[in-house]
mmCIF file of C-alpha atoms and ligand atoms in Angstrom:
data_model
loop_
_atom_site.group_PDB
_atom_site.id
_atom_site.type_symbol
_atom_site.label_atom_id
_atom_site.label_comp_id
_atom_site.label_asym_id
_atom_site.label_seq_id
_atom_site.Cartn_x
_atom_site.Cartn_y
_atom_site.Cartn_z
ATOM 1 C CA UNK A 277 -0.133 -0.097 0.079
ATOM 2 C CA UNK A 278 1.292 3.362 -0.860
ATOM 3 C CA UNK A 279 -0.224 6.496 0.463
ATOM 4 C CA UNK A 280 0.388 9.783 -1.492
ATOM 5 C CA UNK A 281 -0.630 13.100 -0.741
ATOM 6 C CA UNK A 282 -0.304 16.083 -3.185
ATOM 7 C CA UNK A 283 -0.728 19.923 -2.920
ATOM 8 C CA UNK A 284 -3.297 19.375 0.212
ATOM 9 C CA UNK A 285 -4.795 22.338 1.496
ATOM 10 C CA UNK A 286 -7.952 22.820 3.711
ATOM 11 C CA UNK A 287 -9.791 25.753 4.652
ATOM 12 C CA UNK A 288 -12.881 25.557 6.789
ATOM 13 C CA UNK A 289 -15.799 28.053 5.867
ATOM 14 C CA UNK A 290 -18.450 28.524 8.254
ATOM 15 C CA UNK A 291 -19.315 32.274 8.740
ATOM 16 C CA UNK A 292 -15.467 32.862 8.256
ATOM 17 C CA UNK A 293 -12.527 31.162 6.699
ATOM 18 C CA UNK A 294 -10.390 29.278 8.797
ATOM 19 C CA UNK A 295 -7.391 27.719 6.883
ATOM 20 C CA UNK A 296 -6.357 24.621 8.666
ATOM 21 C CA UNK A 297 -3.889 22.947 6.116
ATOM 22 C CA UNK A 298 -1.589 24.602 3.400
ATOM 23 C CA UNK A 299 0.135 22.690 0.642
ATOM 24 C CA UNK A 300 0.878 19.169 2.271
ATOM 25 C CA UNK A 301 2.935 16.758 0.062
ATOM 26 C CA UNK A 302 3.679 13.506 1.558
ATOM 27 C CA UNK A 303 4.309 9.931 0.712
ATOM 28 C CA UNK A 304 4.685 6.825 2.706
ATOM 29 C CA UNK A 305 4.323 2.880 2.487
ATOM 30 C CA UNK A 306 3.062 -0.200 4.349
ATOM 31 C CA UNK A 307 5.461 -1.420 7.162
ATOM 32 C CA UNK A 308 6.351 2.607 7.971
ATOM 33 C CA UNK A 309 5.317 4.220 10.874
ATOM 34 C CA UNK A 310 4.771 7.780 10.506
ATOM 35 C CA UNK A 311 4.235 10.504 13.462
ATOM 36 C CA UNK A 312 2.888 13.826 13.280
ATOM 37 C CA UNK A 313 3.551 16.083 16.005
ATOM 38 C CA UNK A 314 2.483 19.623 16.242
ATOM 39 C CA UNK A 315 0.692 22.167 18.670
ATOM 40 C CA UNK A 316 -3.118 21.859 19.184
ATOM 41 C CA UNK A 317 -4.839 23.510 16.286
ATOM 42 C CA UNK A 318 -2.434 23.223 13.864
ATOM 43 C CA UNK A 319 -4.510 20.628 11.857
ATOM 44 C CA UNK A 320 -3.528 17.279 12.719
ATOM 45 C CA UNK A 321 -6.972 15.739 13.101
ATOM 46 C CA UNK A 322 -8.169 17.751 10.009
ATOM 47 C CA UNK A 323 -5.444 15.757 8.180
ATOM 48 C CA UNK A 324 -6.539 12.673 9.394
ATOM 49 C CA UNK A 325 -10.166 13.213 8.829
ATOM 50 C CA UNK A 326 -9.469 14.284 5.147
ATOM 51 C CA UNK A 327 -6.969 10.936 4.902
ATOM 52 C CA UNK A 328 -10.349 9.042 6.133
ATOM 53 C CA UNK A 329 -12.696 10.557 3.515
ATOM 54 C CA UNK A 330 -15.042 12.113 6.663
ATOM 55 C CA UNK A 331 -14.304 15.576 4.973
ATOM 56 C CA UNK A 332 -13.465 16.807 1.361
ATOM 57 C CA UNK A 333 -10.152 18.799 0.813
ATOM 58 C CA UNK A 334 -10.497 22.368 -0.717
ATOM 59 C CA UNK A 335 -7.551 21.366 -2.673
ATOM 60 C CA UNK A 336 -5.197 18.727 -3.446
ATOM 61 C CA UNK A 337 -5.422 14.799 -3.600
ATOM 62 C CA UNK A 338 -4.968 11.879 -1.252
ATOM 63 C CA UNK A 339 -4.657 8.571 -2.965
ATOM 64 C CA UNK A 340 -4.069 5.002 -1.734
ATOM 65 C CA UNK A 341 -2.694 2.843 -4.566
ATOM 66 C CA UNK A 342 -4.088 5.324 -6.886
ATOM 67 C CA UNK A 343 -7.526 5.025 -5.529
ATOM 68 C CA UNK A 344 -8.960 7.726 -3.799
ATOM 69 C CA UNK A 345 -9.901 7.777 -0.291
ATOM 70 C CA UNK A 346 -13.704 6.939 -0.905
ATOM 71 C CA UNK A 347 -12.648 4.006 -2.601
ATOM 72 C CA UNK A 348 -10.121 2.851 0.079
ATOM 73 C CA UNK A 349 -12.809 3.482 2.894
ATOM 74 C CA UNK A 350 -15.342 1.355 0.825
ATOM 75 C CA UNK A 351 -12.608 -1.357 0.316
ATOM 76 C CA UNK A 352 -11.836 -1.638 4.119
ATOM 77 C CA UNK A 353 -8.260 -0.471 3.577
ATOM 78 C CA UNK A 354 -8.467 2.222 6.612
ATOM 79 C CA UNK A 355 -8.676 1.561 9.930
ATOM 80 C CA UNK A 356 -8.999 4.622 12.409
ATOM 81 C CA UNK A 357 -8.721 5.082 16.235
ATOM 82 C CA UNK A 358 -9.445 8.255 18.075
ATOM 83 C CA UNK A 359 -8.661 9.746 21.476
ATOM 84 C CA UNK A 360 -11.909 8.643 23.086
ATOM 85 C CA UNK A 361 -12.936 5.214 21.389
ATOM 86 C CA UNK A 362 -16.499 5.054 20.544
ATOM 87 C CA UNK A 363 -17.418 1.492 22.212
ATOM 88 C CA UNK A 364 -20.845 0.400 22.838
ATOM 89 C CA UNK A 365 -21.899 0.398 26.444
ATOM 90 C CA UNK A 366 -24.306 -2.346 26.204
ATOM 91 C CA UNK A 367 -22.303 -5.023 24.825
ATOM 92 C CA UNK A 368 -19.852 -6.936 26.611
ATOM 93 C CA UNK A 369 -15.821 -6.615 25.321
ATOM 94 C CA UNK A 370 -16.581 -9.620 23.127
ATOM 95 C CA UNK A 371 -19.718 -8.655 21.633
ATOM 96 C CA UNK A 372 -18.240 -5.393 20.987
ATOM 97 C CA UNK A 373 -15.888 -7.050 18.930
ATOM 98 C CA UNK A 374 -18.225 -9.471 17.096
ATOM 99 C CA UNK A 375 -20.167 -6.585 15.987
ATOM 100 C CA UNK A 376 -17.410 -4.756 14.534
ATOM 101 C CA UNK A 377 -15.822 -7.859 12.928
ATOM 102 C CA UNK A 378 -19.428 -8.161 11.233
ATOM 103 C CA UNK A 379 -19.188 -4.958 9.676
ATOM 104 C CA UNK A 380 -15.444 -5.136 8.718
ATOM 105 C CA UNK A 381 -14.791 -5.826 5.173
ATOM 106 C CA UNK A 382 -11.404 -7.401 5.302
ATOM 107 C CA UNK A 383 -9.524 -9.333 2.245
ATOM 108 C CA UNK A 384 -6.777 -10.632 4.559
ATOM 109 C CA UNK A 385 -6.560 -14.644 4.237
ATOM 110 C CA UNK A 386 -5.032 -14.857 7.507
ATOM 111 C CA UNK A 387 -8.055 -13.419 9.560
ATOM 112 C CA UNK A 388 -7.643 -12.713 13.238
ATOM 113 C CA UNK A 389 -10.358 -14.517 15.968
ATOM 114 C CA UNK A 390 -11.743 -12.406 18.501
ATOM 115 C CA UNK A 391 -10.122 -14.462 20.951
ATOM 116 C CA UNK A 392 -6.362 -13.887 19.619
ATOM 117 C CA UNK A 393 -7.124 -10.245 19.136
ATOM 118 C CA UNK A 394 -8.301 -10.312 22.658
ATOM 119 C CA UNK A 395 -4.927 -12.018 23.518
ATOM 120 C CA UNK A 396 -2.922 -9.517 21.671
ATOM 121 C CA UNK A 397 -4.229 -6.668 23.472
ATOM 122 C CA UNK A 398 -4.023 -8.330 26.939
ATOM 123 C CA UNK A 399 -8.117 -8.410 27.561
ATOM 124 C CA UNK A 400 -8.977 -12.185 27.645
ATOM 125 C CA UNK A 401 -9.587 -12.237 31.293
ATOM 126 C CA UNK A 402 -12.097 -8.981 30.738
ATOM 127 C CA UNK A 403 -13.816 -10.696 27.715
ATOM 128 C CA UNK A 404 -17.251 -10.664 29.435
ATOM 129 C CA UNK A 405 -16.822 -7.223 31.026
ATOM 130 C CA UNK A 406 -18.796 -4.121 30.033
ATOM 131 C CA UNK A 407 -17.162 -1.101 28.494
ATOM 132 C CA UNK A 408 -17.886 1.026 31.645
ATOM 133 C CA UNK A 409 -16.387 -1.191 34.061
ATOM 134 C CA UNK A 410 -12.897 -0.933 32.219
ATOM 135 C CA UNK A 411 -10.089 1.708 32.911
ATOM 136 C CA UNK A 412 -9.342 4.040 30.296
ATOM 137 C CA UNK A 413 -6.022 1.922 29.221
ATOM 138 C CA UNK A 414 -8.636 -0.875 28.900
ATOM 139 C CA UNK A 415 -10.905 0.671 26.749
ATOM 140 C CA UNK A 416 -8.315 2.050 24.423
ATOM 141 C CA UNK A 417 -7.006 -1.762 24.159
ATOM 142 C CA UNK A 418 -10.276 -2.545 23.183
ATOM 143 C CA UNK A 419 -10.419 -0.249 20.763
ATOM 144 C CA UNK A 420 -7.277 -1.372 19.463
ATOM 145 C CA UNK A 421 -8.639 -4.730 19.319
ATOM 146 C CA UNK A 422 -11.183 -3.422 16.949
ATOM 147 C CA UNK A 423 -8.186 -2.126 14.735
ATOM 148 C CA UNK A 424 -6.342 -5.477 14.852
ATOM 149 C CA UNK A 425 -9.629 -7.269 13.493
ATOM 150 C CA UNK A 426 -10.011 -4.857 10.587
ATOM 151 C CA UNK A 427 -6.522 -6.109 9.034
ATOM 152 C CA UNK A 428 -6.579 -2.540 7.189
ATOM 153 C CA UNK A 429 -3.287 -1.716 5.284
ATOM 154 C CA UNK A 430 -3.733 1.594 6.845
ATOM 155 C CA UNK A 431 -4.119 2.628 10.440
ATOM 156 C CA UNK A 432 -5.108 6.201 11.267
ATOM 157 C CA UNK A 433 -4.599 7.100 14.803
ATOM 158 C CA UNK A 434 -5.656 10.654 16.522
ATOM 159 C CA UNK A 435 -3.912 10.795 19.652
ATOM 160 C CA UNK A 436 -5.051 7.361 20.681
ATOM 161 C CA UNK A 437 -3.165 7.462 24.167
ATOM 162 C CA UNK A 438 -3.604 11.237 25.015
ATOM 163 C CA UNK A 439 -6.119 10.718 27.560
ATOM 164 C CA UNK A 440 -4.195 8.153 29.632
ATOM 165 C CA UNK A 441 -1.986 8.263 32.416
ATOM 166 C CA UNK A 442 1.861 8.150 31.674
ATOM 167 C CA UNK A 443 2.696 4.423 33.004
ATOM 168 C CA UNK A 444 -0.253 3.036 30.986
ATOM 169 C CA UNK A 445 0.604 5.016 27.986
ATOM 170 C CA UNK A 446 4.403 3.556 28.227
ATOM 171 C CA UNK A 447 3.018 0.049 28.533
ATOM 172 C CA UNK A 448 0.368 0.444 25.587
ATOM 173 C CA UNK A 449 3.408 2.122 23.719
ATOM 174 C CA UNK A 450 5.616 -0.706 23.791
ATOM 175 C CA UNK A 451 2.627 -3.437 23.367
ATOM 176 C CA UNK A 452 1.618 -1.637 20.321
ATOM 177 C CA UNK A 453 4.957 -1.762 18.617
ATOM 178 C CA UNK A 454 4.904 -5.420 18.951
ATOM 179 C CA UNK A 455 1.562 -5.618 17.397
ATOM 180 C CA UNK A 456 2.323 -3.440 14.562
ATOM 181 C CA UNK A 457 5.324 -5.516 13.920
ATOM 182 C CA UNK A 458 2.990 -8.608 13.250
ATOM 183 C CA UNK A 459 0.576 -6.923 10.823
ATOM 184 C CA UNK A 460 3.027 -4.100 9.459
ATOM 185 C CA UNK A 461 0.323 -1.635 8.338
ATOM 186 C CA UNK A 462 1.160 1.935 7.171
ATOM 187 C CA UNK A 463 0.560 3.737 10.340
ATOM 188 C CA UNK A 464 -0.271 7.555 10.379
ATOM 189 C CA UNK A 465 0.230 8.688 14.399
ATOM 190 C CA UNK A 466 -0.875 12.065 15.461
ATOM 191 C CA UNK A 467 0.390 13.042 18.732
ATOM 192 C CA UNK A 468 1.336 16.318 20.663
ATOM 193 C CA UNK A 469 4.055 14.040 22.855
ATOM 194 C CA UNK A 470 7.501 14.315 21.688
ATOM 195 C CA UNK A 471 8.506 11.380 23.659
ATOM 196 C CA UNK A 472 5.650 9.117 22.042
ATOM 197 C CA UNK A 473 6.700 10.178 18.626
ATOM 198 C CA UNK A 474 10.500 9.281 19.064
ATOM 199 C CA UNK A 475 9.801 5.749 20.866
ATOM 200 C CA UNK A 476 7.360 4.667 18.131
ATOM 201 C CA UNK A 477 7.991 6.086 14.735
ATOM 202 C CA UNK A 478 10.441 5.593 11.782
ATOM 203 C CA UNK A 479 9.571 9.025 10.474
ATOM 204 C CA UNK A 480 8.480 12.067 12.507
ATOM 205 C CA UNK A 481 6.785 15.291 10.846
ATOM 206 C CA UNK A 482 6.639 18.244 12.601
ATOM 207 C CA UNK A 483 3.657 20.826 11.785
ATOM 208 C CA UNK A 484 4.055 24.425 11.918
ATOM 209 C CA UNK A 485 0.929 26.328 13.616
ATOM 210 C CA UNK A 486 -2.143 26.849 12.076
ATOM 211 C CA UNK A 487 -2.697 26.280 9.149
ATOM 212 C CA UNK A 488 -0.504 23.424 9.338
ATOM 213 C CA UNK A 489 2.355 23.038 7.329
ATOM 214 C CA UNK A 490 5.137 20.312 7.277
ATOM 215 C CA UNK A 491 8.014 22.340 8.849
ATOM 216 C CA UNK A 492 10.295 19.454 9.576
ATOM 217 C CA UNK A 493 10.745 15.831 8.206
ATOM 218 C CA UNK A 494 12.927 13.581 10.278
ATOM 219 C CA UNK A 495 13.722 9.876 9.913
ATOM 220 C CA UNK A 496 14.636 7.963 12.845
ATOM 221 C CA UNK A 497 16.965 5.129 12.507
ATOM 222 C CA UNK A 498 17.122 3.743 15.946
ATOM 223 C CA UNK A 499 16.149 -0.110 16.973
ATOM 224 C CA UNK A 500 13.367 -0.535 19.126
ATOM 225 C CA UNK A 501 12.850 -0.469 22.131
ATOM 226 C CA UNK A 502 14.190 3.087 22.445
ATOM 227 C CA UNK A 503 15.084 4.596 25.422
ATOM 228 C CA UNK A 504 15.038 8.413 26.579
ATOM 229 C CA UNK A 505 18.934 7.845 27.997
ATOM 230 C CA UNK A 506 20.224 7.201 24.584
ATOM 231 C CA UNK A 507 22.300 10.107 22.857
ATOM 232 C CA UNK A 508 20.369 9.827 19.855
ATOM 233 C CA UNK A 509 17.069 9.784 21.655
ATOM 234 C CA UNK A 510 18.223 13.315 23.530
ATOM 235 C CA UNK A 511 19.426 14.694 20.024
ATOM 236 C CA UNK A 512 16.066 14.221 18.326
ATOM 237 C CA UNK A 513 14.369 15.580 21.242
ATOM 238 C CA UNK A 514 15.975 18.958 21.193
ATOM 239 C CA UNK A 515 15.792 19.203 17.564
ATOM 240 C CA UNK A 516 11.987 18.930 17.621
ATOM 241 C CA UNK A 517 11.464 21.002 20.613
ATOM 242 C CA UNK A 518 13.747 23.599 18.871
ATOM 243 C CA UNK A 519 11.445 23.696 15.661
ATOM 244 C CA UNK A 520 8.337 23.866 17.409
ATOM 245 C CA UNK A 521 9.479 26.718 19.906
ATOM 246 C CA UNK A 522 10.563 28.766 16.578
ATOM 247 C CA UNK A 523 7.659 28.070 14.706
ATOM 248 C CA UNK A 524 5.692 28.910 17.853
ATOM 249 C CA UNK A 525 7.748 32.465 18.219
ATOM 250 C CA UNK A 526 7.551 33.346 14.484
ATOM 251 C CA UNK A 527 3.763 32.361 14.733
ATOM 252 C CA UNK A 528 3.095 35.078 17.722
ATOM 253 C CA UNK A 529 5.970 37.739 16.687
HETATM 254 P P1 ADP B 294 -5.363 19.651 15.873
HETATM 255 O O1 ADP B 294 -6.114 18.498 15.871
HETATM 256 O O2 ADP B 294 -4.165 19.984 15.496
HETATM 257 O O3 ADP B 294 -5.715 20.194 17.188
HETATM 258 P P2 ADP B 294 -7.796 20.337 14.117
HETATM 259 O O4 ADP B 294 -7.544 19.899 12.916
HETATM 260 O O5 ADP B 294 -8.609 19.873 14.952
HETATM 261 O O6 ADP B 294 -6.316 20.689 15.115
HETATM 262 O O7 ADP B 294 -8.107 21.950 13.761
HETATM 263 C C1 ADP B 294 -7.408 22.746 13.015
HETATM 264 C C2 ADP B 294 -7.933 24.004 12.881
HETATM 265 O O8 ADP B 294 -9.318 24.069 12.083
HETATM 266 C C3 ADP B 294 -8.394 24.720 14.246
HETATM 267 O O9 ADP B 294 -8.242 26.245 13.915
HETATM 268 C C4 ADP B 294 -9.783 24.389 14.189
HETATM 269 O O10 ADP B 294 -10.416 25.541 14.973
HETATM 270 C C5 ADP B 294 -10.526 24.321 12.753
HETATM 271 N N1 ADP B 294 -11.317 23.500 12.711
HETATM 272 C C6 ADP B 294 -11.549 22.113 12.943
HETATM 273 N N2 ADP B 294 -12.544 21.580 12.494
HETATM 274 C C7 ADP B 294 -13.521 22.422 12.156
HETATM 275 C C8 ADP B 294 -14.669 22.840 11.701
HETATM 276 N N3 ADP B 294 -15.415 21.771 11.442
HETATM 277 N N4 ADP B 294 -15.371 24.149 11.207
HETATM 278 C C9 ADP B 294 -14.584 25.097 11.409
HETATM 279 N N5 ADP B 294 -12.993 25.009 11.836
HETATM 280 C C10 ADP B 294 -12.565 23.936 12.299
HETATM 281 MG MG1 MG B 295 -6.608 16.997 17.242
#
């Protein structure tokens, strides 16, 4: 799967014009883990919503192996995970997944079973619990299991761990990497957490403040698992911080 985004811009018009994205050009492929980092309001969610065909761009194109995003969604090629998972409160963990599976198109020959997916995200023991009895971390695990069952070649993740406490986030980050290495989808991961981006991604895009533009594009060539005390980690951390600060100054100055 090859995702290509060309000359993509988006402006919201409702009473006034809000330019959200400006001239985004980007290509990436299956097996790549791309993180997008930037301040709040810089257009990260807008880009994901455009990629998932939830809104139509005012300019530019998004292609998945040469097909448009509408076709890619119809073909079940795009999985989506947001900050607050939409779980059905009247169904237990297992039934939530059964329902999701029933509505999922997949071309994958090696389809995961629900119990495999539950085991991968560590929820086997909770399979008969209802969503409201789960912690925030467990709810995100359940949402992640739903993504796994979809076998989509593209995963769009909108700050999926942002609402979680630090320790839970760290643990899920490590587990997610292991799961990613099994299915090897193209991941597009939005975050405002620099550490999370460096722990996870092959490639880190830094957005400028609104309207979002690609201010920097880093490739990360460190083996997993990555640790904060590694010199390369620290180097990248300060580079990204610097760019975010410079952009912030320019924006307000
Ligand atoms: P981020 O996810 O980076 O925090 P968003 O993509 O949510 O940023 O928003 C980018 C900009 O577009 C913001 O200025 C936001 O207010 C604006 N925006 C987002 N959605 C809409 C909408 N539906 N109508 C008008 N403006 C919007
Ligand atoms: Mg957002």
